[in-house]
Amino acid sequence: MDTALQEDDSFAQATNAARLGLPPSVLTLVPSPSRLPQAVTMAKVAVLLFLVFFACAGDLVSCNRTYIVHMNPDCRPLVHPTHADWYAAHLQSLSIDPGRHLLYAYSDIFHGFAAALLPHHLPLLRSSHAVLDLYPDPVYQLHTTRSPQFLGLALDADAASSATALPRPIQAVEAASHDVFIAVLDTGVWPEIPSFSDAGLPEVPSRWRGACEAGVDFSPSLCNRKLIGARSFAKGFRAAAVTAGDGSVLGKPKEYDSPRDQDGHGTHTASTAAGSAVANASLLGYAAGTARGMAIGARVAAYKVCWASGCFGSDILAGMEAAISDGADVLSLSLGGGSTPYYRDTIAIGAFAAIARGIFVSCSAGNSGPGPDTLANGAPWIATVGAGTLDRDFPSTVRIGNGAQYTGVSLYSGKGMGSKLVPAVYGGGSSNASRLCLAGTLDPARVRGKLVFCDRGVSARVEKGAVVKAAGGAGMILANTAANGEELVADSHLLPAVAVGKKEGDKIRQYITTDPNPRGVLSFGGTVLGVRPSPVVAAFSSRGPNPVSPQILKPDFIGPGVNILAGWSGSVGPTGLLKDNRRTHFNIMSGTSMSCPHISGVAALLKAAHPNWSPAAIKSALMTTAYFLDNTKSPLRDAAGGSFATPFSFGAGHVDPQRALSPGLIYDITTDDYIAFLCSLNYTIPHIKTLAKRPNLDCSRRFSHPGNLNYPSFAVAFRRNSRVVKYVREVTNVGPAFSVYQVKVAGPKDVAVTVKPPKLVFKQANQKLKYSVTFVSKKSRKSTDAFGRITWTSKQHKVWSPIAYTWTM
């Protein structure tokens, strides 16, 4: 979740988790810089769990909990015509009433079901020879006008008006993208906004099998040739609401029991991926221009799987199964959880089924940066997307009484403060909590008419502004702490407010706390383009190493994810606060939730250009053509501290759609290769069967090392008694015949790298050739990691692969 509405309030999340009967870690899996608009505090989450959808006995309300159950298809009796019949019969054989307990029966995505079970049901299922595994239903959290130009998908205004402007190669595939379907699994959709206009689009191809479901305030007629489907999945959410005992709250704001998006997050991500071009778009005047998705010709379908209390694994799996069955070509999931083995990761399980059918899956990396090992959605068959900045900013200024001026950012659009300095205060209350401007901590007598300085953290950024406004403050300065560094995320506050980085914040705080008569004033500078340097890796973007399989370098790449303008729900204001009565067709948000649909849309374009490419081939093209220098020709920097970023934060680099159209070489991976990879992780056959729907599956083929999966990047771990690592890769020539590639290696001097052969000669297109890479650590190191790169160069192409070295001596 990525709006301005939540900071990392671990206490509130832990309390909410306990209320749902879940471990405290479940709802803190992906801490965000800013999250789902309606999930503001634990109190607001509680009232947003809407009415009970079915009646339950008292013991079910108090003891029931949803579980995902994986079944062994080899055990299915032939007497049952469908898997659903088998699941129901099996539950009945164990004296478990399927009519009361069975929520979802899965068959296309994996063999199994979701059920609301009582404690005494668990040993019955665990002892059944037909059950491979069962575990509690996990809860995941939700992790534009300029980004198309920034990615090279649209001409800048000046270039577009030039008589010499030529169409870009990527534009040639936009017509072909009419046949590509993007499924967005999120909080639903607000279909009336202009981003989902179908003007100029041909009829929907007949292979689409999806539906536009009726529901509360949602008619099937709202779908069209752009928004081709809308469905809603809430059984897991409903079961959790009943379990928590909060489903019967009346007279409170409730969510739509339909695909309609009350939150805005799903509308934002869907329009980012494939929204139609909308002229004169802006957020209350900010980021004005033509808003459009990455693939304006592609079709989009919305699958509502996320609700006030999160996104339940059972609902996500049902949504993914429906999207696969409906005919989706791309799945986009801007949500995630923590690190767990792939056979218990519901997103990884659903994604495996998707890629087995040739469907590209894009997921957000998470917003738990800048710490290491914070990444979500690290399965190698998923495109894991981190976040970077655009070359656009929204500058604002803080001027204080000693004459100093400091630059920050803001999306405040109301009446300004003028030019006159006003008194300033820090800690306008009786407790230290007032320095964080938490609800109920500010004394109106001390802050009325003053410029209030607030430290970032614990509560939502925009909520702090609302607290200051309610106390009578004239404006707010919101200062980053060490956790956020110098990264600036703009918000559409309800009062004049400016966000500043840690360095500026420290100086302003020092002035306010030491000057006998501190004063200040804020001013706002609108929208500025051409910001340098850019892109910069967002501080909140989650980082590697991959916590589940460190042999696979993650994230895969970064895309635009900071201050992104896209479509918005008509149900809430741009802050998401209940007291925000403003309404707008567009909003500006930040998070890996925003970068993920950028990649989903770009993948749709590549799918249109190369319909026979596998999901792995598309991801390879995006990785090996990604760039790692910013617009000042300097290595990418990290917003967390301003130092150079590493592949643990940006993967292969920032995506470049133009170059990805013609990558030269690709690293392809089959479903059999992924199974061999899982075998090399020493997963058991029952565990692998929860992912791969294969009869008589075995591990007769396995890699000698998980890093030998044919991945377009390298993660090399040296250990005390193992200073030599050897990997093998196979590349496919998707460029011209008779292409010749020479290899070049860059990296630390204390690692010797040998590539054999050093030259690859392709006699024809689509020819495959293998090469091996041997990495030798010359000596032990005090530092724990280092980085390098392997580049294959021909006359037409450069094919880059990052290398991440780690030492655990």
Short mmCIF file of N, CA and C in Angstrom, two decimals, residues 280-418:
data_model
loop_
_atom_site.label_atom_id
_atom_site.label_comp_id
_atom_site.label_asym_id
_atom_site.label_seq_id
_atom_site.Cartn_x
_atom_site.Cartn_y
_atom_site.Cartn_z
N ASN A 280 -4.80 17.07 -20.36
CA ASN A 280 -5.07 18.04 -19.29
C ASN A 280 -5.32 17.36 -17.95
N ALA A 281 -4.58 16.31 -17.68
CA ALA A 281 -4.69 15.62 -16.40
C ALA A 281 -3.75 16.26 -15.39
N SER A 282 -4.13 16.18 -14.11
CA SER A 282 -3.27 16.67 -13.04
C SER A 282 -3.88 16.29 -11.71
N LEU A 283 -3.10 16.46 -10.64
CA LEU A 283 -3.63 16.39 -9.30
C LEU A 283 -3.74 17.82 -8.79
N LEU A 284 -4.92 18.38 -8.91
CA LEU A 284 -5.19 19.74 -8.42
C LEU A 284 -4.14 20.73 -8.93
N GLY A 285 -3.74 20.54 -10.20
CA GLY A 285 -2.78 21.43 -10.84
C GLY A 285 -1.37 20.92 -10.87
N TYR A 286 -1.03 19.95 -10.07
CA TYR A 286 0.31 19.38 -10.05
C TYR A 286 0.46 18.30 -11.12
N ALA A 287 1.65 18.20 -11.70
CA ALA A 287 1.99 17.17 -12.70
C ALA A 287 1.06 17.25 -13.90
N ALA A 288 0.75 18.45 -14.34
CA ALA A 288 -0.18 18.62 -15.45
C ALA A 288 0.41 18.09 -16.75
N GLY A 289 -0.46 17.51 -17.56
CA GLY A 289 -0.04 16.99 -18.86
C GLY A 289 -1.01 15.93 -19.32
N THR A 290 -0.56 15.11 -20.27
CA THR A 290 -1.38 14.00 -20.75
C THR A 290 -1.03 12.76 -19.95
N ALA A 291 -1.99 12.26 -19.20
CA ALA A 291 -1.79 11.03 -18.43
C ALA A 291 -2.11 9.83 -19.31
N ARG A 292 -1.28 8.81 -19.23
CA ARG A 292 -1.52 7.60 -20.01
C ARG A 292 -0.81 6.43 -19.36
N GLY A 293 -1.32 5.25 -19.60
CA GLY A 293 -0.67 4.05 -19.11
C GLY A 293 0.51 3.70 -19.99
N MET A 294 1.21 2.65 -19.58
CA MET A 294 2.39 2.23 -20.34
C MET A 294 1.98 1.58 -21.67
N ALA A 295 0.88 0.86 -21.66
CA ALA A 295 0.40 0.19 -22.88
C ALA A 295 -1.02 0.68 -23.14
N ILE A 296 -1.15 1.82 -23.81
CA ILE A 296 -2.47 2.44 -23.96
C ILE A 296 -3.40 1.63 -24.85
N GLY A 297 -2.85 0.74 -25.65
CA GLY A 297 -3.70 -0.07 -26.51
C GLY A 297 -4.14 -1.38 -25.86
N ALA A 298 -3.48 -1.77 -24.77
CA ALA A 298 -3.79 -3.05 -24.13
C ALA A 298 -5.11 -2.96 -23.38
N ARG A 299 -5.69 -4.12 -23.14
CA ARG A 299 -6.93 -4.20 -22.36
C ARG A 299 -6.56 -4.49 -20.89
N VAL A 300 -7.45 -4.09 -19.98
CA VAL A 300 -7.18 -4.30 -18.56
C VAL A 300 -8.41 -4.88 -17.89
N ALA A 301 -8.18 -5.80 -16.96
CA ALA A 301 -9.25 -6.38 -16.16
C ALA A 301 -8.87 -6.26 -14.69
N ALA A 302 -9.84 -5.90 -13.86
CA ALA A 302 -9.60 -5.67 -12.44
C ALA A 302 -10.14 -6.84 -11.62
N TYR A 303 -9.30 -7.37 -10.73
CA TYR A 303 -9.68 -8.45 -9.84
C TYR A 303 -9.50 -7.95 -8.40
N LYS A 304 -10.61 -7.69 -7.74
CA LYS A 304 -10.55 -7.12 -6.39
C LYS A 304 -10.26 -8.24 -5.39
N VAL A 305 -9.05 -8.25 -4.85
CA VAL A 305 -8.64 -9.27 -3.88
C VAL A 305 -8.16 -8.64 -2.58
N CYS A 306 -8.16 -7.32 -2.50
CA CYS A 306 -7.65 -6.62 -1.32
C CYS A 306 -8.75 -5.80 -0.67
N TRP A 307 -8.76 -5.84 0.65
CA TRP A 307 -9.81 -5.21 1.43
C TRP A 307 -9.18 -4.40 2.55
N ALA A 308 -10.00 -3.86 3.45
CA ALA A 308 -9.50 -2.95 4.47
C ALA A 308 -8.40 -3.57 5.32
N SER A 309 -8.55 -4.83 5.66
CA SER A 309 -7.59 -5.47 6.56
C SER A 309 -6.47 -6.16 5.82
N GLY A 310 -6.39 -6.00 4.52
CA GLY A 310 -5.31 -6.59 3.76
C GLY A 310 -5.81 -7.44 2.62
N CYS A 311 -4.89 -8.24 2.09
CA CYS A 311 -5.18 -9.09 0.95
C CYS A 311 -4.96 -10.53 1.39
N PHE A 312 -6.01 -11.29 1.50
CA PHE A 312 -5.92 -12.65 2.03
C PHE A 312 -5.50 -13.62 0.93
N GLY A 313 -4.59 -14.53 1.30
CA GLY A 313 -4.04 -15.45 0.32
C GLY A 313 -5.09 -16.25 -0.40
N SER A 314 -6.13 -16.66 0.30
CA SER A 314 -7.20 -17.44 -0.34
C SER A 314 -7.89 -16.64 -1.42
N ASP A 315 -8.11 -15.34 -1.17
CA ASP A 315 -8.74 -14.48 -2.18
C ASP A 315 -7.79 -14.21 -3.34
N ILE A 316 -6.52 -14.01 -3.03
CA ILE A 316 -5.53 -13.78 -4.08
C ILE A 316 -5.46 -14.98 -5.01
N LEU A 317 -5.40 -16.18 -4.43
CA LEU A 317 -5.34 -17.39 -5.25
C LEU A 317 -6.58 -17.52 -6.13
N ALA A 318 -7.75 -17.21 -5.57
CA ALA A 318 -8.98 -17.28 -6.36
C ALA A 318 -8.94 -16.27 -7.49
N GLY A 319 -8.44 -15.07 -7.21
CA GLY A 319 -8.33 -14.06 -8.26
C GLY A 319 -7.34 -14.44 -9.33
N MET A 320 -6.20 -15.00 -8.93
CA MET A 320 -5.20 -15.43 -9.91
C MET A 320 -5.74 -16.57 -10.77
N GLU A 321 -6.44 -17.52 -10.13
CA GLU A 321 -7.01 -18.63 -10.91
C GLU A 321 -8.02 -18.11 -11.91
N ALA A 322 -8.85 -17.16 -11.51
CA ALA A 322 -9.84 -16.60 -12.43
C ALA A 322 -9.15 -15.86 -13.57
N ALA A 323 -8.12 -15.08 -13.27
CA ALA A 323 -7.41 -14.33 -14.31
C ALA A 323 -6.77 -15.27 -15.32
N ILE A 324 -6.19 -16.35 -14.83
CA ILE A 324 -5.58 -17.33 -15.74
C ILE A 324 -6.65 -17.96 -16.62
N SER A 325 -7.75 -18.37 -16.01
CA SER A 325 -8.84 -19.00 -16.76
C SER A 325 -9.48 -18.02 -17.75
N ASP A 326 -9.53 -16.73 -17.38
CA ASP A 326 -10.15 -15.73 -18.24
C ASP A 326 -9.34 -15.43 -19.49
N GLY A 327 -8.04 -15.76 -19.47
CA GLY A 327 -7.21 -15.54 -20.65
C GLY A 327 -6.21 -14.42 -20.53
N ALA A 328 -5.85 -14.02 -19.29
CA ALA A 328 -4.90 -12.93 -19.11
C ALA A 328 -3.53 -13.29 -19.68
N ASP A 329 -2.83 -12.28 -20.20
CA ASP A 329 -1.46 -12.44 -20.69
C ASP A 329 -0.44 -11.94 -19.69
N VAL A 330 -0.85 -11.01 -18.83
CA VAL A 330 0.02 -10.41 -17.82
C VAL A 330 -0.76 -10.33 -16.52
N LEU A 331 -0.13 -10.75 -15.42
CA LEU A 331 -0.70 -10.55 -14.09
C LEU A 331 0.13 -9.50 -13.38
N SER A 332 -0.55 -8.52 -12.78
CA SER A 332 0.12 -7.43 -12.07
C SER A 332 -0.36 -7.42 -10.63
N LEU A 333 0.58 -7.63 -9.69
CA LEU A 333 0.22 -7.68 -8.27
C LEU A 333 1.12 -6.73 -7.49
N SER A 334 0.55 -5.59 -7.10
CA SER A 334 1.29 -4.62 -6.30
C SER A 334 1.04 -4.88 -4.83
N LEU A 335 1.42 -6.05 -4.38
CA LEU A 335 1.19 -6.46 -3.00
C LEU A 335 2.19 -7.55 -2.67
N GLY A 336 2.35 -7.83 -1.40
CA GLY A 336 3.30 -8.86 -1.03
C GLY A 336 3.35 -9.09 0.45
N GLY A 337 4.09 -10.13 0.84
CA GLY A 337 4.26 -10.48 2.24
C GLY A 337 5.73 -10.63 2.56
N GLY A 338 6.02 -11.39 3.57
CA GLY A 338 7.40 -11.59 3.98
C GLY A 338 8.02 -12.76 3.26
N SER A 339 9.16 -13.19 3.75
CA SER A 339 9.88 -14.29 3.14
C SER A 339 9.39 -15.61 3.71
N THR A 340 9.00 -16.50 2.85
CA THR A 340 8.55 -17.83 3.25
C THR A 340 8.90 -18.78 2.13
N PRO A 341 9.09 -20.06 2.41
CA PRO A 341 9.40 -20.99 1.32
C PRO A 341 8.36 -20.91 0.22
N TYR A 342 8.82 -21.09 -1.01
CA TYR A 342 7.93 -20.89 -2.15
C TYR A 342 6.70 -21.78 -2.10
N TYR A 343 6.80 -22.97 -1.50
CA TYR A 343 5.65 -23.87 -1.48
C TYR A 343 4.60 -23.42 -0.48
N ARG A 344 4.89 -22.37 0.31
CA ARG A 344 3.87 -21.80 1.19
C ARG A 344 3.61 -20.32 0.88
N ASP A 345 4.13 -19.87 -0.21
CA ASP A 345 3.94 -18.49 -0.65
C ASP A 345 2.83 -18.49 -1.70
N THR A 346 1.65 -18.02 -1.32
CA THR A 346 0.50 -18.13 -2.22
C THR A 346 0.71 -17.37 -3.52
N ILE A 347 1.40 -16.23 -3.48
CA ILE A 347 1.65 -15.50 -4.72
C ILE A 347 2.60 -16.28 -5.60
N ALA A 348 3.64 -16.88 -5.01
CA ALA A 348 4.57 -17.69 -5.79
C ALA A 348 3.88 -18.90 -6.38
N ILE A 349 2.96 -19.50 -5.62
CA ILE A 349 2.22 -20.66 -6.13
C ILE A 349 1.35 -20.27 -7.32
N GLY A 350 0.60 -19.19 -7.17
CA GLY A 350 -0.23 -18.74 -8.28
C GLY A 350 0.58 -18.31 -9.47
N ALA A 351 1.71 -17.64 -9.22
CA ALA A 351 2.56 -17.18 -10.32
C ALA A 351 3.17 -18.36 -11.08
N PHE A 352 3.50 -19.44 -10.36
CA PHE A 352 4.05 -20.62 -11.03
C PHE A 352 3.04 -21.19 -12.02
N ALA A 353 1.79 -21.27 -11.60
CA ALA A 353 0.75 -21.75 -12.52
C ALA A 353 0.61 -20.83 -13.71
N ALA A 354 0.77 -19.53 -13.49
CA ALA A 354 0.63 -18.57 -14.58
C ALA A 354 1.76 -18.72 -15.59
N ILE A 355 2.99 -18.75 -15.12
CA ILE A 355 4.11 -18.82 -16.09
C ILE A 355 4.12 -20.16 -16.81
N ALA A 356 3.59 -21.21 -16.17
CA ALA A 356 3.49 -22.49 -16.85
C ALA A 356 2.56 -22.41 -18.06
N ARG A 357 1.68 -21.41 -18.06
CA ARG A 357 0.77 -21.19 -19.18
C ARG A 357 1.20 -20.01 -20.04
N GLY A 358 2.42 -19.54 -19.86
CA GLY A 358 2.95 -18.48 -20.70
C GLY A 358 2.51 -17.09 -20.30
N ILE A 359 2.09 -16.91 -19.04
CA ILE A 359 1.60 -15.61 -18.56
C ILE A 359 2.70 -14.92 -17.76
N PHE A 360 3.00 -13.69 -18.09
CA PHE A 360 4.01 -12.89 -17.40
C PHE A 360 3.44 -12.40 -16.07
N VAL A 361 4.23 -12.50 -15.00
CA VAL A 361 3.77 -12.07 -13.67
C VAL A 361 4.74 -11.02 -13.13
N SER A 362 4.19 -9.85 -12.83
CA SER A 362 4.96 -8.74 -12.28
C SER A 362 4.48 -8.45 -10.87
N CYS A 363 5.41 -8.35 -9.91
CA CYS A 363 5.06 -8.09 -8.52
C CYS A 363 5.97 -7.02 -7.93
N SER A 364 5.44 -6.26 -6.99
CA SER A 364 6.24 -5.26 -6.30
C SER A 364 7.20 -5.92 -5.33
N ALA A 365 8.38 -5.30 -5.18
CA ALA A 365 9.41 -5.85 -4.29
C ALA A 365 9.12 -5.58 -2.83
N GLY A 366 8.28 -4.57 -2.54
CA GLY A 366 7.99 -4.21 -1.17
C GLY A 366 8.57 -2.86 -0.80
N ASN A 367 8.07 -2.31 0.29
CA ASN A 367 8.46 -0.97 0.72
C ASN A 367 9.13 -0.99 2.08
N SER A 368 9.98 -1.99 2.32
CA SER A 368 10.64 -2.15 3.61
C SER A 368 12.09 -1.72 3.60
N GLY A 369 12.53 -1.04 2.52
CA GLY A 369 13.90 -0.58 2.46
C GLY A 369 14.15 0.54 3.45
N PRO A 370 15.41 0.96 3.62
CA PRO A 370 16.57 0.52 2.83
C PRO A 370 17.35 -0.63 3.44
N GLY A 371 16.82 -1.32 4.44
CA GLY A 371 17.56 -2.41 5.05
C GLY A 371 17.72 -3.60 4.13
N PRO A 372 18.74 -4.43 4.34
CA PRO A 372 18.96 -5.61 3.51
C PRO A 372 17.97 -6.72 3.84
N ASP A 373 17.85 -7.68 2.94
CA ASP A 373 17.02 -8.87 3.14
C ASP A 373 15.56 -8.53 3.42
N THR A 374 15.07 -7.46 2.82
CA THR A 374 13.70 -7.01 3.08
C THR A 374 12.76 -7.31 1.93
N LEU A 375 13.25 -7.96 0.92
CA LEU A 375 12.52 -8.11 -0.33
C LEU A 375 11.40 -9.13 -0.23
N ALA A 376 10.29 -8.86 -0.91
CA ALA A 376 9.17 -9.80 -1.05
C ALA A 376 9.08 -10.23 -2.51
N ASN A 377 8.34 -11.30 -2.75
CA ASN A 377 8.08 -11.79 -4.11
C ASN A 377 9.37 -12.11 -4.86
N GLY A 378 10.24 -12.87 -4.21
CA GLY A 378 11.56 -13.15 -4.78
C GLY A 378 11.64 -14.42 -5.60
N ALA A 379 10.53 -15.09 -5.88
CA ALA A 379 10.58 -16.31 -6.68
C ALA A 379 11.14 -16.00 -8.06
N PRO A 380 12.01 -16.86 -8.59
CA PRO A 380 12.66 -16.54 -9.87
C PRO A 380 11.71 -16.48 -11.05
N TRP A 381 10.53 -17.06 -10.95
CA TRP A 381 9.58 -16.98 -12.07
C TRP A 381 8.74 -15.70 -12.02
N ILE A 382 8.94 -14.88 -11.00
CA ILE A 382 8.25 -13.60 -10.87
C ILE A 382 9.19 -12.47 -11.29
N ALA A 383 8.67 -11.45 -11.96
CA ALA A 383 9.43 -10.22 -12.21
C ALA A 383 9.27 -9.34 -10.97
N THR A 384 10.34 -9.20 -10.19
CA THR A 384 10.31 -8.48 -8.92
C THR A 384 10.80 -7.06 -9.15
N VAL A 385 9.94 -6.08 -8.84
CA VAL A 385 10.16 -4.71 -9.27
C VAL A 385 10.42 -3.78 -8.08
N GLY A 386 11.56 -3.11 -8.10
CA GLY A 386 11.86 -2.05 -7.13
C GLY A 386 11.45 -0.70 -7.69
N ALA A 387 11.67 0.36 -6.90
CA ALA A 387 11.18 1.69 -7.27
C ALA A 387 12.30 2.71 -7.37
N GLY A 388 12.18 3.58 -8.37
CA GLY A 388 13.10 4.70 -8.54
C GLY A 388 12.33 5.99 -8.76
N THR A 389 13.05 7.09 -8.82
CA THR A 389 12.42 8.40 -9.00
C THR A 389 12.31 8.74 -10.48
N LEU A 390 11.48 9.74 -10.77
CA LEU A 390 11.39 10.36 -12.09
C LEU A 390 12.27 11.61 -12.12
N ASP A 391 12.33 12.22 -13.30
CA ASP A 391 13.02 13.51 -13.42
C ASP A 391 12.04 14.66 -13.22
N ARG A 392 11.06 14.46 -12.36
CA ARG A 392 10.04 15.46 -12.07
C ARG A 392 9.96 15.63 -10.55
N ASP A 393 9.75 16.86 -10.13
CA ASP A 393 9.67 17.11 -8.69
C ASP A 393 8.65 18.21 -8.42
N PHE A 394 8.30 18.36 -7.15
CA PHE A 394 7.32 19.35 -6.72
C PHE A 394 7.94 20.17 -5.59
N PRO A 395 8.84 21.10 -5.93
CA PRO A 395 9.64 21.79 -4.91
C PRO A 395 8.82 22.77 -4.08
N SER A 396 9.23 22.91 -2.87
CA SER A 396 8.65 23.90 -1.96
C SER A 396 9.77 24.39 -1.06
N THR A 397 9.52 25.49 -0.37
CA THR A 397 10.58 26.14 0.38
C THR A 397 10.15 26.43 1.81
N VAL A 398 11.08 26.20 2.73
CA VAL A 398 10.92 26.60 4.12
C VAL A 398 11.88 27.76 4.38
N ARG A 399 11.34 28.92 4.73
CA ARG A 399 12.18 30.08 5.08
C ARG A 399 12.02 30.35 6.56
N ILE A 400 13.14 30.44 7.28
CA ILE A 400 13.07 30.62 8.73
C ILE A 400 13.63 31.98 9.12
N GLY A 401 13.47 32.30 10.39
CA GLY A 401 13.75 33.64 10.87
C GLY A 401 15.18 34.09 10.79
N ASN A 402 16.14 33.21 10.73
CA ASN A 402 17.54 33.61 10.62
C ASN A 402 17.98 33.86 9.18
N GLY A 403 17.01 33.82 8.26
CA GLY A 403 17.31 34.09 6.86
C GLY A 403 17.59 32.87 6.03
N ALA A 404 17.77 31.71 6.64
CA ALA A 404 18.08 30.49 5.89
C ALA A 404 16.83 29.98 5.17
N GLN A 405 17.06 29.34 4.02
CA GLN A 405 15.99 28.73 3.24
C GLN A 405 16.35 27.27 2.96
N TYR A 406 15.36 26.42 3.02
CA TYR A 406 15.57 24.99 2.80
C TYR A 406 14.51 24.48 1.82
N THR A 407 14.94 23.60 0.94
CA THR A 407 14.06 23.08 -0.11
C THR A 407 13.47 21.74 0.30
N GLY A 408 12.18 21.59 0.09
CA GLY A 408 11.50 20.33 0.32
C GLY A 408 10.54 20.06 -0.82
N VAL A 409 9.51 19.25 -0.56
CA VAL A 409 8.50 18.95 -1.58
C VAL A 409 7.12 19.04 -0.97
N SER A 410 6.12 19.29 -1.81
CA SER A 410 4.74 19.34 -1.35
C SER A 410 3.80 19.31 -2.54
N LEU A 411 2.61 18.76 -2.29
CA LEU A 411 1.52 18.79 -3.27
C LEU A 411 0.34 19.59 -2.71
N TYR A 412 0.61 20.46 -1.75
CA TYR A 412 -0.46 21.28 -1.20
C TYR A 412 -0.97 22.23 -2.28
N SER A 413 -2.31 22.30 -2.41
CA SER A 413 -2.89 23.08 -3.51
C SER A 413 -3.86 24.15 -3.04
N GLY A 414 -3.96 24.37 -1.75
CA GLY A 414 -4.90 25.36 -1.25
C GLY A 414 -4.28 26.74 -1.13
N LYS A 415 -4.91 27.56 -0.30
CA LYS A 415 -4.41 28.92 -0.07
C LYS A 415 -3.09 28.85 0.68
N GLY A 416 -2.09 29.58 0.20
CA GLY A 416 -0.77 29.56 0.81
C GLY A 416 -0.70 30.34 2.10
N MET A 417 0.52 30.43 2.66
CA MET A 417 0.72 31.14 3.91
C MET A 417 1.06 32.62 3.71
N GLY A 418 1.28 32.99 2.46
CA GLY A 418 1.75 34.35 2.23
C GLY A 418 3.25 34.44 2.45
#
